């Protein structure tokens, strides 16, 4: 049995590696295509592009790793059945169900690794990827220039440095008013440009910044010879800053993290914090309600809330205050409950996607044995169908779980449970319903089932 186990695992290795590389490459290309508009035309250095791909990998791997498991199981069992190896094993007295056991052990190890990967590695990479995209989005100097503020600009070679200040900047038209530019490239020369208005533009590669200045003058003084002061007036002047668009300032870090950027420990901590806050809001509402009831019944209110309440001589105002407080508390309670659900759904999603490797082994093995004549076409069709059903249900479940229509556990684990049940049912029939190279096609199976119903 050990020899058979090693043979079976080796048979899966090649298809798994091929499927994993192919699927990851396809998903990565799709990710790049979606972000092409954000990356193109900004003159990004190669290390930034490489970082973009590197940080995109973990989120893709989280999806393609379980997918590759399904493809390899389907392909291997289809080939074994098509070459009559399954028939030979069955004739030798080998229980075909036992063939799945070592695969489940390996899939269990993969699931354990993916749990750690999804809970710890993936959130950190998502956080760094988002930061990188924010930094790339800020790469254009126009996005970082602020009105009535000294904006530092440096050319790509680092030789020229400027400080630009404008009283008004129209980001829609790239126009500026009351422009002052301080050229501090040479510490021995003080050069300042004043202009009534100006306009910014980039070259085609968005690497060089052109400042078209109107109705102004230039003041220049040599600090070694302060008596040589120059003042030059102009109606129109163009100042070119070479390589300004090539500079990409990477931020050190940001304290904000979305739910997909939080580790499992962060999510659990956030859930506990929100639950404590929710309990505080509900307690405050309960205390205020009791105080309002005591006040309405004419009883003394021994709380601090009584001192801040409106006089009871104005019942209409008191009623409006109570209604406003209740609406505010209800809105806050609903917001906290939704946040808790969203974080709970995210926690369950990390674990459910990791467990997909086990589920795909359960459903892939009996499916591959049953349809040996399908070949690679059946493998691709079955894989795409299962992938589509699984990930569509994952997206729908996340939306339903966030909205509170279903519990987070059901939302994220529902399709896993359905596929696992189908897989166990298929395994129970695996030894009794084995296809061969001369039978077991999908069309034959449908014809057989349809014929039975008619008969």
Short mmCIF file of C-alpha atoms in Angstrom, two decimals:
data_model
loop_
_atom_site.label_atom_id
_atom_site.label_comp_id
_atom_site.label_asym_id
_atom_site.label_seq_id
_atom_site.Cartn_x
_atom_site.Cartn_y
_atom_site.Cartn_z
CA UNK A 1 0.00 0.00 0.00
CA UNK A 2 2.94 2.33 0.65
CA UNK A 3 4.14 1.86 -2.93
CA UNK A 4 0.66 2.63 -4.22
CA UNK A 5 0.44 5.72 -2.02
CA UNK A 6 3.77 7.06 -3.28
CA UNK A 7 2.75 6.34 -6.86
CA UNK A 8 -0.55 8.15 -6.38
CA UNK A 9 1.06 11.21 -4.80
CA UNK A 10 3.71 11.41 -7.53
CA UNK A 11 0.98 11.19 -10.16
CA UNK A 12 -0.67 14.27 -8.61
CA UNK A 13 2.50 16.35 -8.33
CA UNK A 14 2.96 17.22 -12.01
CA UNK A 15 -0.68 18.21 -12.72
CA UNK A 16 -0.80 20.19 -9.48
CA UNK A 17 2.31 22.24 -10.26
CA UNK A 18 1.17 22.86 -13.83
CA UNK A 19 -2.34 23.88 -12.77
CA UNK A 20 -1.02 26.07 -9.96
CA UNK A 21 1.42 27.95 -12.19
CA UNK A 22 -1.08 28.31 -15.04
CA UNK A 23 -3.95 29.48 -12.84
CA UNK A 24 -1.77 31.86 -10.84
CA UNK A 25 -0.39 33.33 -14.05
CA UNK A 26 -3.87 33.84 -15.50
CA UNK A 27 -5.19 35.49 -12.34
CA UNK A 28 -2.06 37.65 -12.06
CA UNK A 29 -2.44 38.84 -15.65
CA UNK A 30 -6.07 39.66 -14.93
CA UNK A 31 -5.02 41.65 -11.85
CA UNK A 32 -2.47 43.56 -13.90
CA UNK A 33 -5.03 44.27 -16.62
CA UNK A 34 -7.48 45.66 -14.08
CA UNK A 35 -4.82 48.00 -12.67
CA UNK A 36 -3.21 48.91 -15.98
CA UNK A 37 -4.84 52.35 -16.02
CA UNK A 38 -3.32 53.11 -12.60
CA UNK A 39 0.17 51.97 -13.62
CA UNK A 40 0.53 53.05 -17.23
CA UNK A 41 2.12 56.34 -18.21
CA UNK A 42 3.75 57.05 -14.85
CA UNK A 43 7.29 55.96 -15.62
CA UNK A 44 7.41 53.53 -12.72
CA UNK A 45 10.81 51.97 -12.04
CA UNK A 46 11.17 48.22 -12.44
CA UNK A 47 11.49 47.58 -8.71
CA UNK A 48 8.08 49.18 -8.11
CA UNK A 49 6.48 47.09 -10.87
CA UNK A 50 8.13 43.99 -9.41
CA UNK A 51 6.81 44.93 -5.97
CA UNK A 52 3.32 45.29 -7.43
CA UNK A 53 3.44 41.75 -8.82
CA UNK A 54 5.03 40.35 -5.67
CA UNK A 55 2.40 41.86 -3.37
CA UNK A 56 -0.37 40.71 -5.73
CA UNK A 57 0.75 37.08 -5.49
CA UNK A 58 -0.57 36.17 -2.00
CA UNK A 59 -4.17 37.16 -2.76
CA UNK A 60 -4.00 35.16 -6.00
CA UNK A 61 -2.37 32.16 -4.34
CA UNK A 62 -5.13 32.04 -1.73
CA UNK A 63 -7.55 31.30 -4.58
CA UNK A 64 -5.44 29.30 -7.02
CA UNK A 65 -3.92 26.85 -4.53
CA UNK A 66 -7.23 25.08 -3.76
CA UNK A 67 -8.15 25.34 -7.44
CA UNK A 68 -4.94 23.55 -8.42
CA UNK A 69 -5.75 20.78 -5.95
CA UNK A 70 -9.09 20.17 -7.66
CA UNK A 71 -7.57 20.17 -11.16
CA UNK A 72 -4.82 17.72 -10.17
CA UNK A 73 -7.25 15.33 -8.46
CA UNK A 74 -9.68 15.38 -11.38
CA UNK A 75 -6.95 14.88 -13.96
CA UNK A 76 -5.10 12.12 -12.10
CA UNK A 77 -8.16 10.03 -11.28
CA UNK A 78 -9.52 10.50 -14.80
CA UNK A 79 -6.25 9.23 -16.26
CA UNK A 80 -6.02 6.30 -13.84
CA UNK A 81 -9.56 5.25 -14.68
CA UNK A 82 -9.07 5.73 -18.43
CA UNK A 83 -5.99 3.50 -18.40
CA UNK A 84 -7.93 0.79 -16.51
CA UNK A 85 -5.66 1.10 -13.48
CA UNK A 86 -8.70 1.56 -11.27
CA UNK A 87 -10.20 -1.63 -12.67
CA UNK A 88 -6.97 -3.50 -12.00
CA UNK A 89 -6.80 -2.21 -8.43
CA UNK A 90 -10.40 -3.18 -7.81
CA UNK A 91 -9.78 -6.65 -9.24
CA UNK A 92 -6.79 -6.99 -6.89
CA UNK A 93 -9.05 -6.40 -3.92
CA UNK A 94 -8.01 -2.80 -3.25
CA UNK A 95 -10.79 -0.66 -1.86
CA UNK A 96 -10.85 2.40 -4.10
CA UNK A 97 -11.99 4.56 -1.20
CA UNK A 98 -8.62 3.97 0.48
CA UNK A 99 -6.91 5.73 -2.40
CA UNK A 100 -8.44 8.99 -1.24
CA UNK A 101 -7.11 8.68 2.32
CA UNK A 102 -3.49 9.77 1.63
CA UNK A 103 -4.80 12.62 -0.50
CA UNK A 104 -6.99 13.77 2.39
CA UNK A 105 -3.96 13.68 4.69
CA UNK A 106 -1.97 15.83 2.26
CA UNK A 107 -4.96 18.12 1.74
CA UNK A 108 -5.25 18.43 5.52
CA UNK A 109 -1.64 19.60 5.66
CA UNK A 110 -2.33 22.06 2.84
CA UNK A 111 -5.38 23.33 4.71
CA UNK A 112 -3.35 23.86 7.89
CA UNK A 113 -0.74 25.79 5.94
CA UNK A 114 -3.40 27.83 4.14
CA UNK A 115 -5.06 28.71 7.45
CA UNK A 116 -1.81 30.30 8.62
CA UNK A 117 -1.27 31.87 5.19
CA UNK A 118 -4.75 33.39 5.00
CA UNK A 119 -4.77 34.51 8.64
CA UNK A 120 -1.28 36.03 8.85
CA UNK A 121 0.55 36.42 5.53
CA UNK A 122 -2.32 37.46 3.25
CA UNK A 123 -3.59 40.39 5.39
CA UNK A 124 -0.12 41.91 5.64
CA UNK A 125 0.45 41.63 1.89
CA UNK A 126 -2.98 43.14 1.22
CA UNK A 127 -2.10 46.05 3.49
CA UNK A 128 1.22 46.70 1.77
CA UNK A 129 -0.35 46.31 -1.67
CA UNK A 130 -3.00 48.93 -0.85
CA UNK A 131 -0.34 51.29 0.46
CA UNK A 132 1.68 50.82 -2.72
CA UNK A 133 -1.34 51.60 -4.90
CA UNK A 134 -2.05 54.74 -2.85
CA UNK A 135 1.57 55.85 -3.27
CA UNK A 136 1.42 55.19 -7.02
CA UNK A 137 -1.81 57.18 -7.21
CA UNK A 138 -0.04 60.11 -5.54
CA UNK A 139 2.90 59.93 -7.93
CA UNK A 140 1.66 62.79 -10.10
CA UNK A 141 2.89 66.07 -8.56
CA UNK A 142 -0.49 67.62 -9.31
CA UNK A 143 -2.07 65.32 -6.75
CA UNK A 144 0.29 66.46 -3.99
CA UNK A 145 0.34 70.23 -4.62
CA UNK A 146 -1.66 72.17 -2.08
CA UNK A 147 -2.84 75.75 -2.10
CA UNK A 148 -1.05 78.32 0.09
CA UNK A 149 1.56 75.72 1.02
CA UNK A 150 5.22 75.33 0.15
CA UNK A 151 5.32 72.23 -2.08
CA UNK A 152 8.74 70.64 -2.50
CA UNK A 153 9.70 69.49 -6.01
CA UNK A 154 12.90 67.72 -6.98
CA UNK A 155 14.08 66.75 -10.45
CA UNK A 156 14.88 63.15 -11.24
CA UNK A 157 18.67 63.65 -11.16
CA UNK A 158 18.43 65.36 -7.78
CA UNK A 159 20.39 68.42 -8.94
CA UNK A 160 17.53 70.90 -9.00
CA UNK A 161 15.21 71.64 -6.10
CA UNK A 162 12.24 73.95 -6.03
CA UNK A 163 9.55 75.09 -3.65
CA UNK A 164 6.28 76.10 -5.27
CA UNK A 165 3.52 78.10 -3.64
CA UNK A 166 0.23 79.19 -5.20
CA UNK A 167 -2.70 81.05 -3.70
CA UNK A 168 -5.13 78.96 -5.74
CA UNK A 169 -4.80 75.68 -7.66
CA UNK A 170 -7.57 74.42 -9.93
CA UNK A 171 -6.98 70.67 -10.20
CA UNK A 172 -9.53 70.35 -13.00
CA UNK A 173 -7.76 72.74 -15.39
CA UNK A 174 -4.24 72.62 -13.87
CA UNK A 175 -4.28 76.41 -13.54
CA UNK A 176 -2.65 78.35 -10.71
CA UNK A 177 -2.98 81.92 -9.41
CA UNK A 178 -0.40 84.10 -7.59
CA UNK A 179 2.48 81.71 -8.10
CA UNK A 180 5.82 81.91 -6.28
CA UNK A 181 8.68 79.52 -7.09
CA UNK A 182 11.85 79.37 -4.99
CA UNK A 183 14.82 77.82 -6.77
CA UNK A 184 17.19 76.44 -4.11
CA UNK A 185 19.29 74.29 -6.44
CA UNK A 186 22.41 76.40 -5.89
CA UNK A 187 23.03 77.55 -2.28
CA UNK A 188 25.14 80.46 -3.55
CA UNK A 189 22.36 81.92 -5.69
CA UNK A 190 18.94 83.00 -4.55
CA UNK A 191 16.43 82.82 -7.38
CA UNK A 192 12.72 83.53 -6.97
CA UNK A 193 10.05 83.63 -9.66
CA UNK A 194 6.78 85.49 -9.20
CA UNK A 195 3.88 85.11 -11.64
CA UNK A 196 0.31 86.33 -11.73
CA UNK A 197 -0.89 82.98 -13.09
CA UNK A 198 0.39 79.72 -14.46
CA UNK A 199 -0.53 76.35 -15.83
CA UNK A 200 0.92 72.87 -15.30
CA UNK A 201 1.33 70.15 -17.91
CA UNK A 202 3.24 66.89 -18.34
CA UNK A 203 4.99 65.38 -21.30
CA UNK A 204 3.58 62.21 -22.88
CA UNK A 205 5.45 59.93 -20.47
CA UNK A 206 4.32 62.05 -17.50
CA UNK A 207 7.91 62.30 -16.30
CA UNK A 208 8.66 65.99 -16.95
CA UNK A 209 6.61 68.83 -15.50
CA UNK A 210 6.18 72.03 -17.54
CA UNK A 211 5.15 75.21 -15.74
CA UNK A 212 3.85 77.91 -18.06
CA UNK A 213 3.99 81.20 -16.15
CA UNK A 214 2.33 84.46 -17.19
CA UNK A 215 2.85 88.14 -16.26
CA UNK A 216 5.60 87.92 -13.69
CA UNK A 217 9.23 88.61 -12.92
CA UNK A 218 12.37 86.83 -11.75
CA UNK A 219 14.58 87.99 -8.91
CA UNK A 220 18.11 86.67 -8.65
CA UNK A 221 20.92 87.50 -6.26
CA UNK A 222 24.43 86.09 -5.93
CA UNK A 223 25.21 85.83 -2.24
CA UNK A 224 28.94 86.08 -2.98
CA UNK A 225 28.27 89.38 -4.78
CA UNK A 226 25.11 90.80 -3.21
CA UNK A 227 25.49 94.08 -5.12
CA UNK A 228 24.69 92.19 -8.35
CA UNK A 229 20.90 91.98 -8.01
CA UNK A 230 18.86 91.18 -11.10
CA UNK A 231 15.17 91.63 -11.77
CA UNK A 232 13.74 90.41 -15.06
CA UNK A 233 10.11 90.89 -16.09
CA UNK A 234 8.33 88.54 -18.48
CA UNK A 235 4.94 88.11 -20.11
CA UNK A 236 5.33 84.38 -20.63
CA UNK A 237 7.93 81.90 -19.41
CA UNK A 238 8.17 78.10 -19.47
CA UNK A 239 9.97 76.29 -16.66
CA UNK A 240 10.77 72.64 -17.25
CA UNK A 241 11.35 70.30 -14.30
CA UNK A 242 12.93 67.14 -15.70
CA UNK A 243 12.12 63.82 -14.07
CA UNK A 244 9.76 65.19 -11.44
CA UNK A 245 7.20 62.53 -12.36
CA UNK A 246 9.75 59.75 -11.87
CA UNK A 247 9.96 60.31 -8.13
CA UNK A 248 7.79 57.96 -6.14
CA UNK A 249 7.61 58.60 -2.41
CA UNK A 250 6.71 55.42 -0.55
CA UNK A 251 4.95 56.03 2.73
CA UNK A 252 6.35 54.37 5.84
CA UNK A 253 3.02 52.93 6.87
CA UNK A 254 -0.57 53.65 7.73
CA UNK A 255 -2.43 52.79 10.88
CA UNK A 256 -5.69 52.18 9.03
CA UNK A 257 -6.47 48.65 7.92
CA UNK A 258 -9.54 47.33 6.18
CA UNK A 259 -11.03 44.00 7.20
CA UNK A 260 -9.08 42.15 4.49
CA UNK A 261 -5.87 43.71 5.78
CA UNK A 262 -6.33 42.44 9.34
CA UNK A 263 -4.88 39.24 10.70
CA UNK A 264 -7.16 36.81 12.51
CA UNK A 265 -5.93 38.12 15.87
CA UNK A 266 -6.65 41.71 14.81
CA UNK A 267 -10.14 40.75 13.67
CA UNK A 268 -10.95 38.98 16.94
CA UNK A 269 -9.62 41.94 18.91
CA UNK A 270 -11.70 44.35 16.85
CA UNK A 271 -14.80 42.20 17.34
CA UNK A 272 -14.27 42.21 21.12
CA UNK A 273 -13.86 46.00 21.11
CA UNK A 274 -17.03 46.50 19.08
CA UNK A 275 -18.99 44.13 21.32
CA UNK A 276 -17.88 46.09 24.38
CA UNK A 277 -18.91 49.33 22.70
CA UNK A 278 -22.25 47.80 21.68
CA UNK A 279 -22.88 46.65 25.24
CA UNK A 280 -22.13 50.19 26.44
CA UNK A 281 -24.59 51.73 23.97
CA UNK A 282 -27.33 49.28 24.93
CA UNK A 283 -26.68 49.87 28.64
CA UNK A 284 -26.89 53.63 28.12
CA UNK A 285 -30.17 53.24 26.22
CA UNK A 286 -31.57 51.03 28.97
CA UNK A 287 -30.52 53.48 31.69
CA UNK A 288 -31.96 56.44 29.78
CA UNK A 289 -35.20 54.56 29.14
CA UNK A 290 -35.61 53.79 32.85
CA UNK A 291 -34.90 57.42 33.70
CA UNK A 292 -37.50 58.62 31.19
CA UNK A 293 -40.03 56.13 32.59
CA UNK A 294 -39.39 57.29 36.16
CA UNK A 295 -39.71 60.89 35.06
CA UNK A 296 -42.97 60.17 33.26
CA UNK A 297 -44.37 58.47 36.38
CA UNK A 298 -43.32 61.38 38.55
CA UNK A 299 -40.72 59.42 40.50
CA UNK A 300 -37.37 60.86 41.53
CA UNK A 301 -34.54 60.17 39.13
CA UNK A 302 -31.32 59.62 41.12
CA UNK A 303 -29.08 59.76 38.07
CA UNK A 304 -26.91 62.36 36.42
CA UNK A 305 -29.14 62.18 33.36
CA UNK A 306 -31.88 64.02 35.22
CA UNK A 307 -29.72 67.13 35.54
CA UNK A 308 -29.19 67.38 31.79
CA UNK A 309 -32.74 66.59 30.78
CA UNK A 310 -35.14 69.25 29.58
CA UNK A 311 -37.69 70.51 32.09
CA UNK A 312 -40.69 68.24 32.39
CA UNK A 313 -42.93 71.29 31.97
CA UNK A 314 -42.36 71.02 28.21
CA UNK A 315 -43.64 67.52 27.35
CA UNK A 316 -43.45 68.07 23.59
CA UNK A 317 -39.78 69.00 23.74
CA UNK A 318 -39.13 66.09 26.09
CA UNK A 319 -40.83 63.69 23.67
CA UNK A 320 -38.78 65.01 20.76
CA UNK A 321 -35.59 64.63 22.77
CA UNK A 322 -36.43 61.04 23.68
CA UNK A 323 -37.29 60.19 20.05
CA UNK A 324 -34.07 61.78 18.82
CA UNK A 325 -32.00 59.89 21.39
CA UNK A 326 -33.65 56.61 20.47
CA UNK A 327 -33.06 57.13 16.74
CA UNK A 328 -29.43 58.02 17.37
CA UNK A 329 -28.91 54.99 19.61
CA UNK A 330 -30.64 52.70 17.12
CA UNK A 331 -28.47 53.95 14.27
CA UNK A 332 -25.32 53.49 16.34
CA UNK A 333 -26.42 50.01 17.42
CA UNK A 334 -27.15 48.96 13.83
CA UNK A 335 -23.77 50.28 12.69
CA UNK A 336 -21.91 48.38 15.41
CA UNK A 337 -23.82 45.18 14.73
CA UNK A 338 -23.04 45.39 11.01
CA UNK A 339 -19.34 45.98 11.67
CA UNK A 340 -19.26 42.96 13.98
CA UNK A 341 -20.92 40.81 11.31
CA UNK A 342 -18.48 42.00 8.65
CA UNK A 343 -15.47 41.12 10.78
CA UNK A 344 -16.98 37.75 11.72
CA UNK A 345 -17.60 36.97 8.05
CA UNK A 346 -14.00 37.88 7.22
CA UNK A 347 -12.70 35.54 9.94
CA UNK A 348 -14.80 32.65 8.66
CA UNK A 349 -13.81 33.37 5.06
CA UNK A 350 -10.11 32.99 5.88
CA UNK A 351 -10.76 29.51 7.26
CA UNK A 352 -13.36 28.35 4.74
CA UNK A 353 -11.17 29.13 1.71
CA UNK A 354 -8.32 27.22 3.35
CA UNK A 355 -10.60 24.20 3.86
CA UNK A 356 -11.54 24.19 0.17
CA UNK A 357 -8.54 21.93 -0.56
CA UNK A 358 -10.09 19.15 1.54
CA UNK A 359 -13.50 19.64 -0.02
CA UNK A 360 -12.11 19.59 -3.56
CA UNK A 361 -10.36 16.26 -2.91
CA UNK A 362 -13.64 14.77 -1.70
CA UNK A 363 -15.58 15.86 -4.75
CA UNK A 364 -12.79 15.54 -7.35
CA UNK A 365 -11.81 11.90 -6.78
CA UNK A 366 -15.21 10.23 -7.38
CA UNK A 367 -15.97 12.63 -10.23
CA UNK A 368 -12.73 11.76 -12.02
CA UNK A 369 -13.27 8.01 -11.59
CA UNK A 370 -16.85 8.18 -12.83
CA UNK A 371 -16.05 9.98 -16.12
CA UNK A 372 -12.74 8.60 -17.43
CA UNK A 373 -13.55 9.22 -21.09
CA UNK A 374 -14.01 12.94 -20.56
CA UNK A 375 -10.28 13.58 -20.74
CA UNK A 376 -8.86 17.04 -20.36
CA UNK A 377 -12.08 18.58 -21.64
CA UNK A 378 -14.05 17.12 -18.75
CA UNK A 379 -11.37 18.23 -16.29
CA UNK A 380 -11.52 21.82 -17.54
CA UNK A 381 -15.33 21.91 -17.73
CA UNK A 382 -15.83 20.34 -14.30
CA UNK A 383 -13.16 22.56 -12.73
CA UNK A 384 -14.62 25.76 -14.16
CA UNK A 385 -18.13 24.76 -13.08
CA UNK A 386 -17.06 23.95 -9.54
CA UNK A 387 -14.91 27.08 -9.31
CA UNK A 388 -17.76 29.26 -10.51
CA UNK A 389 -20.28 27.74 -8.11
CA UNK A 390 -17.87 27.92 -5.19
CA UNK A 391 -16.66 31.47 -5.59
CA UNK A 392 -20.03 32.91 -6.62
CA UNK A 393 -21.51 31.35 -3.49
CA UNK A 394 -18.61 32.82 -1.51
CA UNK A 395 -19.34 36.33 -2.81
CA UNK A 396 -23.09 35.94 -2.30
CA UNK A 397 -22.57 34.46 1.15
CA UNK A 398 -20.34 37.36 2.14
CA UNK A 399 -23.01 39.86 1.10
CA UNK A 400 -25.74 37.94 2.93
CA UNK A 401 -23.58 37.55 6.02
CA UNK A 402 -22.66 41.23 6.11
CA UNK A 403 -26.34 42.17 5.81
CA UNK A 404 -27.28 39.79 8.62
CA UNK A 405 -29.59 37.60 6.54
CA UNK A 406 -27.64 34.45 7.45
CA UNK A 407 -25.13 33.72 10.23
CA UNK A 408 -21.48 34.29 9.26
CA UNK A 409 -20.63 30.60 9.69
CA UNK A 410 -23.42 29.52 7.34
CA UNK A 411 -22.56 32.27 4.86
CA UNK A 412 -18.95 31.18 4.48
CA UNK A 413 -19.16 27.43 5.09
CA UNK A 414 -22.44 26.63 3.32
CA UNK A 415 -20.94 25.70 -0.06
CA UNK A 416 -18.13 23.78 1.64
CA UNK A 417 -20.75 21.69 3.42
CA UNK A 418 -22.72 21.08 0.21
CA UNK A 419 -19.66 20.04 -1.79
CA UNK A 420 -18.40 17.87 1.08
CA UNK A 421 -21.76 16.09 1.27
CA UNK A 422 -21.74 15.49 -2.49
CA UNK A 423 -18.16 14.25 -2.28
CA UNK A 424 -18.94 11.81 0.53
CA UNK A 425 -21.92 10.52 -1.44
CA UNK A 426 -19.68 10.04 -4.46
CA UNK A 427 -17.08 8.23 -2.37
CA UNK A 428 -19.73 5.87 -1.03
CA UNK A 429 -20.50 4.80 -4.62
CA UNK A 430 -16.92 4.87 -5.84
CA UNK A 431 -16.33 1.14 -5.66
CA UNK A 432 -19.69 0.21 -7.17
CA UNK A 433 -19.83 2.63 -10.09
CA UNK A 434 -16.45 2.76 -11.77
CA UNK A 435 -16.09 3.89 -15.36
CA UNK A 436 -13.65 2.35 -17.80
CA UNK A 437 -11.91 3.49 -20.92
CA UNK A 438 -14.87 2.15 -22.91
CA UNK A 439 -17.54 3.70 -20.73
CA UNK A 440 -18.26 6.23 -18.10
CA UNK A 441 -18.70 9.31 -20.24
CA UNK A 442 -20.89 12.18 -19.11
CA UNK A 443 -23.35 11.71 -21.98
CA UNK A 444 -23.63 8.00 -21.16
CA UNK A 445 -24.23 8.78 -17.49
CA UNK A 446 -27.00 11.27 -18.31
CA UNK A 447 -28.55 8.82 -20.78
CA UNK A 448 -28.41 6.08 -18.17
CA UNK A 449 -30.09 8.23 -15.51
CA UNK A 450 -32.69 9.57 -17.93
CA UNK A 451 -33.46 6.06 -19.20
CA UNK A 452 -33.94 4.77 -15.67
CA UNK A 453 -36.49 7.47 -14.93
CA UNK A 454 -38.43 6.70 -18.10
CA UNK A 455 -38.33 3.00 -17.41
#
